[in-house]
Amino acid sequence: MSIPEDPRFRREMATAFRSGWHFIDLTTAIPAPGDSLMVTLFGEPIVVARDDEDDDIRAYRCLRRPRGAPQPVRCAVRYGMIFVNLDQRDHELVEPLEAVAPEAISATPRSA
């Protein structure tokens, strides 16, 4: 299957996929404080590092701006897996179960 060459389609797909949480790797890939790994997500280089001080895992965009600090990327660890989100809007990785009313849960498939 080939991807259409229409720039509007490419822009729309990039916007749709960038707004979600994306699996990067397992936390075992950076076991010790100070360890890091570099990945490319939608053409953007991302560094995921384990902090020396508090052992947290953080992600940063590697921008080529002069005298610019790396831009933080939203990062979450769930069940030993590292996820990042390039979208800066505020939405959760997983909603708390208490926030979802039983009548709001739908069993309708996405394709319907």
Coordinates of N, CA, C and O in Angstrom, one line a residue:
M1 N 0.8 -1.2 0.0 CA 0.0 0.0 0.0 C 0.9 1.2 0.0 O 1.8 1.4 0.8
S2 N 0.6 2.1 -0.9 CA 1.4 3.3 -1.0 C 0.7 4.5 -0.3 O -0.5 4.6 -0.3
I3 N 1.5 5.4 0.2 CA 0.9 6.6 0.9 C 0.7 7.7 -0.2 O 1.6 8.0 -1.0
P4 N -0.4 8.3 -0.2 CA -0.7 9.4 -1.2 C 0.3 10.5 -1.0 O 0.8 10.8 0.1
E5 N 0.7 11.2 -2.1 CA 1.7 12.2 -2.1 C 1.1 13.6 -1.8 O 1.8 14.6 -1.7
D6 N -0.2 13.6 -1.6 CA -0.9 14.9 -1.2 C -0.4 15.5 0.1 O -0.4 14.8 1.1
P7 N 0.2 16.7 0.1 CA 0.7 17.2 1.3 C -0.3 17.4 2.4 O 0.0 17.4 3.6
R8 N -1.6 17.7 2.0 CA -2.6 17.9 3.0 C -2.9 16.6 3.8 O -3.1 16.6 5.0
F9 N -2.8 15.4 3.0 CA -3.0 14.1 3.7 C -1.9 13.8 4.6 O -2.1 13.4 5.8
R10 N -0.6 14.1 4.2 CA 0.5 13.9 5.1 C 0.5 14.7 6.3 O 0.8 14.3 7.4
R11 N 0.0 16.0 6.2 CA -0.1 16.9 7.3 C -1.1 16.4 8.3 O -1.0 16.4 9.5
E12 N -2.3 16.0 7.8 CA -3.4 15.5 8.6 C -3.0 14.2 9.3 O -3.2 14.1 10.5
M13 N -2.3 13.3 8.7 CA -1.8 12.1 9.3 C -0.8 12.4 10.4 O -0.8 11.8 11.5
A14 N 0.1 13.3 10.1 CA 1.1 13.6 11.1 C 0.5 14.2 12.4 O 0.8 13.9 13.5
T15 N -0.5 15.1 12.1 CA -1.2 15.7 13.3 C -2.0 14.6 14.1 O -1.9 14.7 15.3
A16 N -2.6 13.7 13.4 CA -3.4 12.7 14.1 C -2.5 11.8 14.9 O -2.8 11.5 16.1
F17 N -1.4 11.4 14.3 CA -0.5 10.4 15.1 C 0.3 11.1 16.1 O 0.7 10.5 17.1
R18 N 0.7 12.3 15.9 CA 1.6 13.0 16.9 C 0.8 13.3 18.2 O 1.4 13.4 19.2
S19 N -0.5 13.3 18.2 CA -1.3 13.7 19.4 C -1.5 12.5 20.3 O -2.0 12.7 21.4
G20 N -1.0 11.4 20.0 CA -1.1 10.2 20.9 C 0.1 9.9 21.7 O 1.2 10.4 21.5
W21 N 0.0 8.9 22.6 CA 1.1 8.4 23.3 C 1.7 7.3 22.5 O 1.0 6.4 22.0
H22 N 3.1 7.3 22.5 CA 3.8 6.3 21.6 C 4.8 5.5 22.5 O 5.6 6.1 23.2
F23 N 4.8 4.2 22.3 CA 5.7 3.4 23.0 C 7.1 3.6 22.5 O 7.3 3.6 21.3
I24 N 8.1 3.8 23.4 CA 9.5 4.0 23.0 C 10.3 2.7 23.2 O 10.9 2.2 22.3
D25 N 10.3 2.3 24.5 CA 11.1 1.1 24.8 C 10.8 0.7 26.2 O 10.0 1.4 26.9
L26 N 11.4 -0.4 26.7 CA 11.2 -0.8 28.1 C 12.2 0.0 29.0 O 13.2 0.4 28.5
T27 N 11.8 0.1 30.3 CA 12.7 0.8 31.2 C 14.0 0.1 31.4 O 15.0 0.7 31.8
T28 N 14.1 -1.2 31.1 CA 15.3 -1.9 31.2 C 16.4 -1.5 30.2 O 17.5 -1.8 30.3
A29 N 15.9 -0.7 29.2 CA 16.9 -0.2 28.2 C 17.8 0.9 28.8 O 18.9 1.1 28.2
I30 N 17.3 1.5 29.8 CA 18.1 2.5 30.5 C 18.1 2.2 32.0 O 17.5 2.9 32.8
P31 N 18.8 1.2 32.5 CA 18.7 0.7 33.8 C 19.3 1.6 34.9 O 18.8 1.7 36.0
A32 N 20.4 2.3 34.6 CA 21.2 3.0 35.6 C 21.0 4.5 35.5 O 20.8 5.0 34.4
P33 N 21.1 5.2 36.6 CA 21.0 6.7 36.5 C 22.1 7.2 35.6 O 23.2 6.8 35.6
G34 N 21.7 8.2 34.7 CA 22.6 8.7 33.7 C 22.5 8.1 32.4 O 23.1 8.6 31.4
D35 N 21.9 6.9 32.3 CA 21.8 6.2 31.0 C 20.8 6.9 30.1 O 19.8 7.6 30.6
S36 N 20.9 6.8 28.8 CA 20.0 7.5 27.9 C 19.9 6.7 26.6 O 20.7 5.8 26.3
L37 N 18.9 6.9 25.8 CA 18.8 6.3 24.5 C 18.2 7.4 23.6 O 17.5 8.3 24.0
M38 N 18.5 7.3 22.3 CA 18.1 8.2 21.3 C 17.1 7.5 20.3 O 17.5 6.4 19.9
V39 N 16.0 8.1 20.1 CA 15.0 7.5 19.1 C 14.6 8.6 18.2 O 14.7 9.8 18.5
T40 N 14.0 8.2 17.1 CA 13.4 9.2 16.1 C 12.0 8.9 16.0 O 11.6 7.8 15.7
L41 N 11.1 9.9 16.3 CA 9.7 9.8 16.3 C 9.1 10.8 15.4 O 9.3 12.0 15.7
F42 N 8.5 10.4 14.3 CA 8.0 11.3 13.3 C 9.0 12.3 12.8 O 8.8 13.5 12.6
G43 N 10.2 11.8 12.6 CA 11.3 12.6 12.1 C 12.0 13.5 13.1 O 12.9 14.2 12.7
E44 N 11.6 13.5 14.3 CA 12.2 14.3 15.4 C 13.0 13.4 16.3 O 12.6 12.4 16.8
P45 N 14.3 13.8 16.5 CA 15.1 13.1 17.4 C 14.7 13.3 18.9 O 14.5 14.5 19.3
I46 N 14.5 12.3 19.6 CA 14.1 12.3 21.0 C 15.1 11.6 21.9 O 15.5 10.5 21.5
V47 N 15.6 12.2 22.9 CA 16.5 11.6 23.9 C 15.6 11.3 25.1 O 15.0 12.1 25.7
V48 N 15.7 10.0 25.5 CA 15.0 9.5 26.8 C 16.2 9.2 27.7 O 17.1 8.4 27.4
A49 N 16.1 9.8 28.9 CA 17.2 9.6 29.9 C 16.7 9.3 31.3 O 15.6 9.8 31.6
R50 N 17.5 8.6 32.0 CA 17.2 8.3 33.4 C 17.9 9.4 34.2 O 19.2 9.5 34.1
D51 N 17.2 10.1 35.1 CA 17.8 11.2 35.8 C 18.8 10.7 36.9 O 18.5 9.7 37.5
D52 N 19.9 11.4 37.1 CA 20.9 11.0 38.1 C 20.4 11.2 39.5 O 20.6 10.4 40.4
E53 N 19.6 12.3 39.7 CA 19.2 12.6 41.1 C 18.1 11.8 41.7 O 18.1 11.2 42.8
D54 N 16.9 11.8 40.9 CA 15.8 11.1 41.5 C 15.3 9.8 40.7 O 14.3 9.3 41.0
D55 N 16.2 9.4 39.8 CA 15.9 8.1 39.1 C 14.7 8.2 38.2 O 14.2 7.1 37.8
D56 N 14.1 9.4 37.9 CA 13.0 9.5 37.0 C 13.4 9.4 35.6 O 14.6 9.7 35.2
I57 N 12.5 9.0 34.7 CA 12.8 8.9 33.3 C 12.1 10.1 32.6 O 11.0 10.4 32.8
R58 N 12.9 10.8 31.8 CA 12.5 12.0 31.2 C 12.8 12.0 29.7 O 13.8 11.3 29.3
A59 N 12.1 12.7 28.9 CA 12.3 12.8 27.4 C 12.5 14.2 27.0 O 11.8 15.1 27.5
Y60 N 13.3 14.4 26.0 CA 13.6 15.7 25.5 C 13.7 15.7 23.9 O 14.2 14.7 23.4
R61 N 13.2 16.8 23.3 CA 13.5 16.9 21.9 C 14.9 17.5 21.7 O 15.3 18.3 22.4
C62 N 15.5 17.0 20.6 CA 16.9 17.5 20.3 C 16.7 18.5 19.2 O 16.8 18.2 18.0
L63 N 16.5 19.7 19.6 CA 16.4 20.8 18.6 C 17.7 21.4 18.3 O 18.6 21.5 19.1
R64 N 17.9 21.8 17.0 CA 19.1 22.4 16.6 C 19.0 24.0 16.7 O 19.2 24.7 15.7
R65 N 18.7 24.5 17.9 CA 18.6 25.9 18.1 C 19.8 26.4 18.7 O 20.3 25.7 19.7
P66 N 20.4 27.5 18.3 CA 21.6 28.0 18.9 C 21.3 28.4 20.4 O 20.3 29.0 20.6
R67 N 22.2 28.0 21.2 CA 22.1 28.4 22.7 C 20.7 27.9 23.3 O 20.3 28.5 24.3
G68 N 20.1 27.0 22.7 CA 18.8 26.6 23.2 C 18.9 25.3 24.0 O 19.7 24.4 23.7
A69 N 18.1 25.2 25.1 CA 18.1 24.1 25.9 C 17.2 23.0 25.3 O 16.3 23.4 24.5
P70 N 17.4 21.7 25.6 CA 16.5 20.7 25.0 C 15.1 21.0 25.5 O 14.9 21.3 26.7
Q71 N 14.1 20.8 24.6 CA 12.7 21.0 25.0 C 12.2 19.7 25.6 O 12.2 18.7 24.9
P72 N 11.6 19.8 26.8 CA 11.0 18.6 27.4 C 9.8 18.1 26.6 O 9.1 18.9 26.0
V73 N 9.7 16.8 26.6 CA 8.6 16.1 25.9 C 7.8 15.4 27.0 O 8.4 14.8 28.0
R74 N 6.5 15.3 26.9 CA 5.7 14.6 27.9 C 6.1 13.1 27.9 O 6.1 12.5 26.8
C75 N 6.4 12.5 29.0 CA 6.9 11.2 29.2 C 6.2 10.5 30.3 O 5.9 11.1 31.3
A76 N 5.8 9.2 30.1 CA 5.2 8.5 31.2 C 5.7 7.0 31.2 O 6.1 6.5 30.1
V77 N 5.8 6.4 32.3 CA 6.2 5.1 32.5 C 5.0 4.3 33.1 O 4.5 4.6 34.1
R78 N 4.6 3.2 32.3 CA 3.5 2.4 32.8 C 3.9 0.9 32.6 O 4.3 0.5 31.5
Y79 N 3.9 0.2 33.7 CA 4.2 -1.3 33.7 C 5.5 -1.6 33.0 O 5.7 -2.5 32.3
G80 N 6.5 -0.7 33.3 CA 7.9 -0.9 32.8 C 8.1 -0.5 31.4 O 9.1 -0.8 30.8
M81 N 7.1 0.2 30.8 CA 7.2 0.7 29.4 C 7.3 2.2 29.4 O 6.5 2.8 30.1
I82 N 8.1 2.7 28.5 CA 8.2 4.2 28.4 C 7.4 4.7 27.2 O 7.5 4.2 26.1
F83 N 6.6 5.7 27.5 CA 5.7 6.3 26.4 C 6.0 7.8 26.4 O 6.3 8.4 27.4
V84 N 6.0 8.4 25.2 CA 6.1 9.8 25.0 C 5.0 10.3 24.2 O 4.4 9.6 23.4
N85 N 4.7 11.6 24.4 CA 3.6 12.3 23.6 C 4.2 13.7 23.1 O 4.6 14.5 24.0
L86 N 4.3 13.9 21.8 CA 4.8 15.1 21.3 C 3.8 16.2 21.3 O 4.2 17.4 21.1
D87 N 2.5 15.9 21.6 CA 1.5 17.0 21.7 C 1.6 17.6 23.0 O 1.7 17.0 24.0
Q88 N 1.5 19.0 23.1 CA 1.6 19.7 24.3 C 0.3 19.9 25.0 O 0.2 20.5 26.1
R89 N -0.8 19.5 24.4 CA -2.1 19.6 25.0 C -2.2 18.7 26.3 O -1.6 17.7 26.3
D90 N -3.0 19.1 27.2 CA -3.1 18.3 28.5 C -4.1 17.2 28.4 O -5.3 17.5 28.5
H91 N -3.7 16.0 28.2 CA -4.6 14.9 28.3 C -3.8 13.7 28.9 O -2.6 13.6 28.7
E92 N -4.5 12.9 29.6 CA -3.9 11.8 30.4 C -3.6 10.6 29.5 O -4.2 10.3 28.5
L93 N -2.6 9.8 30.0 CA -2.2 8.6 29.3 C -3.4 7.6 29.5 O -3.8 6.9 28.6
V94 N -3.8 7.5 30.7 CA -4.9 6.6 31.1 C -5.8 7.3 32.0 O -5.3 7.9 33.0
E95 N -7.1 7.4 31.8 CA -8.0 8.0 32.7 C -8.2 7.2 33.9 O -8.3 5.9 33.8
P96 N -8.3 7.8 35.1 CA -8.6 7.0 36.3 C -10.0 6.3 36.2 O -10.9 6.9 35.6
L97 N -10.1 5.1 36.7 CA -11.4 4.4 36.6 C -12.5 5.1 37.2 O -13.7 5.0 36.7
E98 N -12.3 5.9 38.3 CA -13.4 6.6 38.9 C -14.0 7.7 38.1 O -15.1 8.1 38.2
A99 N -13.2 8.2 37.1 CA -13.6 9.3 36.3 C -14.5 8.9 35.2 O -15.2 9.6 34.6
V100 N -14.6 7.6 34.9 CA -15.4 7.0 33.8 C -16.7 6.5 34.4 O -16.7 5.5 35.2
A101 N -17.8 7.1 34.0 CA -19.1 6.6 34.5 C -19.4 5.3 33.8 O -19.1 5.2 32.6
P102 N -20.1 4.3 34.4 CA -20.4 3.1 33.8 C -21.2 3.2 32.5 O -21.1 2.5 31.6
E103 N -22.2 4.2 32.5 CA -23.0 4.4 31.3 C -22.2 5.1 30.2 O -22.7 5.0 29.1
A104 N -21.0 5.6 30.5 CA -20.3 6.3 29.4 C -19.4 5.3 28.6 O -18.9 5.6 27.6
I105 N -19.2 4.1 29.1 CA -18.4 3.1 28.5 C -19.2 2.4 27.3 O -20.3 2.0 27.5
S106 N -18.7 2.5 26.2 CA -19.3 1.9 25.0 C -18.6 0.7 24.5 O -17.4 0.7 24.5
A107 N -19.4 -0.3 24.0 CA -18.8 -1.5 23.4 C -18.8 -1.4 21.9 O -18.5 -2.4 21.2
T108 N -19.1 -0.2 21.3 CA -19.2 -0.1 19.9 C -17.7 -0.1 19.3 O -16.9 0.7 19.8
P109 N -17.5 -0.9 18.3 CA -16.1 -0.9 17.7 C -15.8 0.3 17.0 O -16.8 1.0 16.6
R110 N -14.6 0.7 16.8 CA -14.2 1.9 16.2 C -14.6 2.0 14.7 O -14.8 3.0 14.2
S111 N -14.7 0.8 14.1 CA -15.0 0.8 12.7 C -16.5 1.0 12.4 O -16.9 1.1 11.3
A112 N -17.3 0.9 13.5 CA -18.8 1.1 13.3 C -19.2 2.5 13.1 O -18.6 3.4 13.4

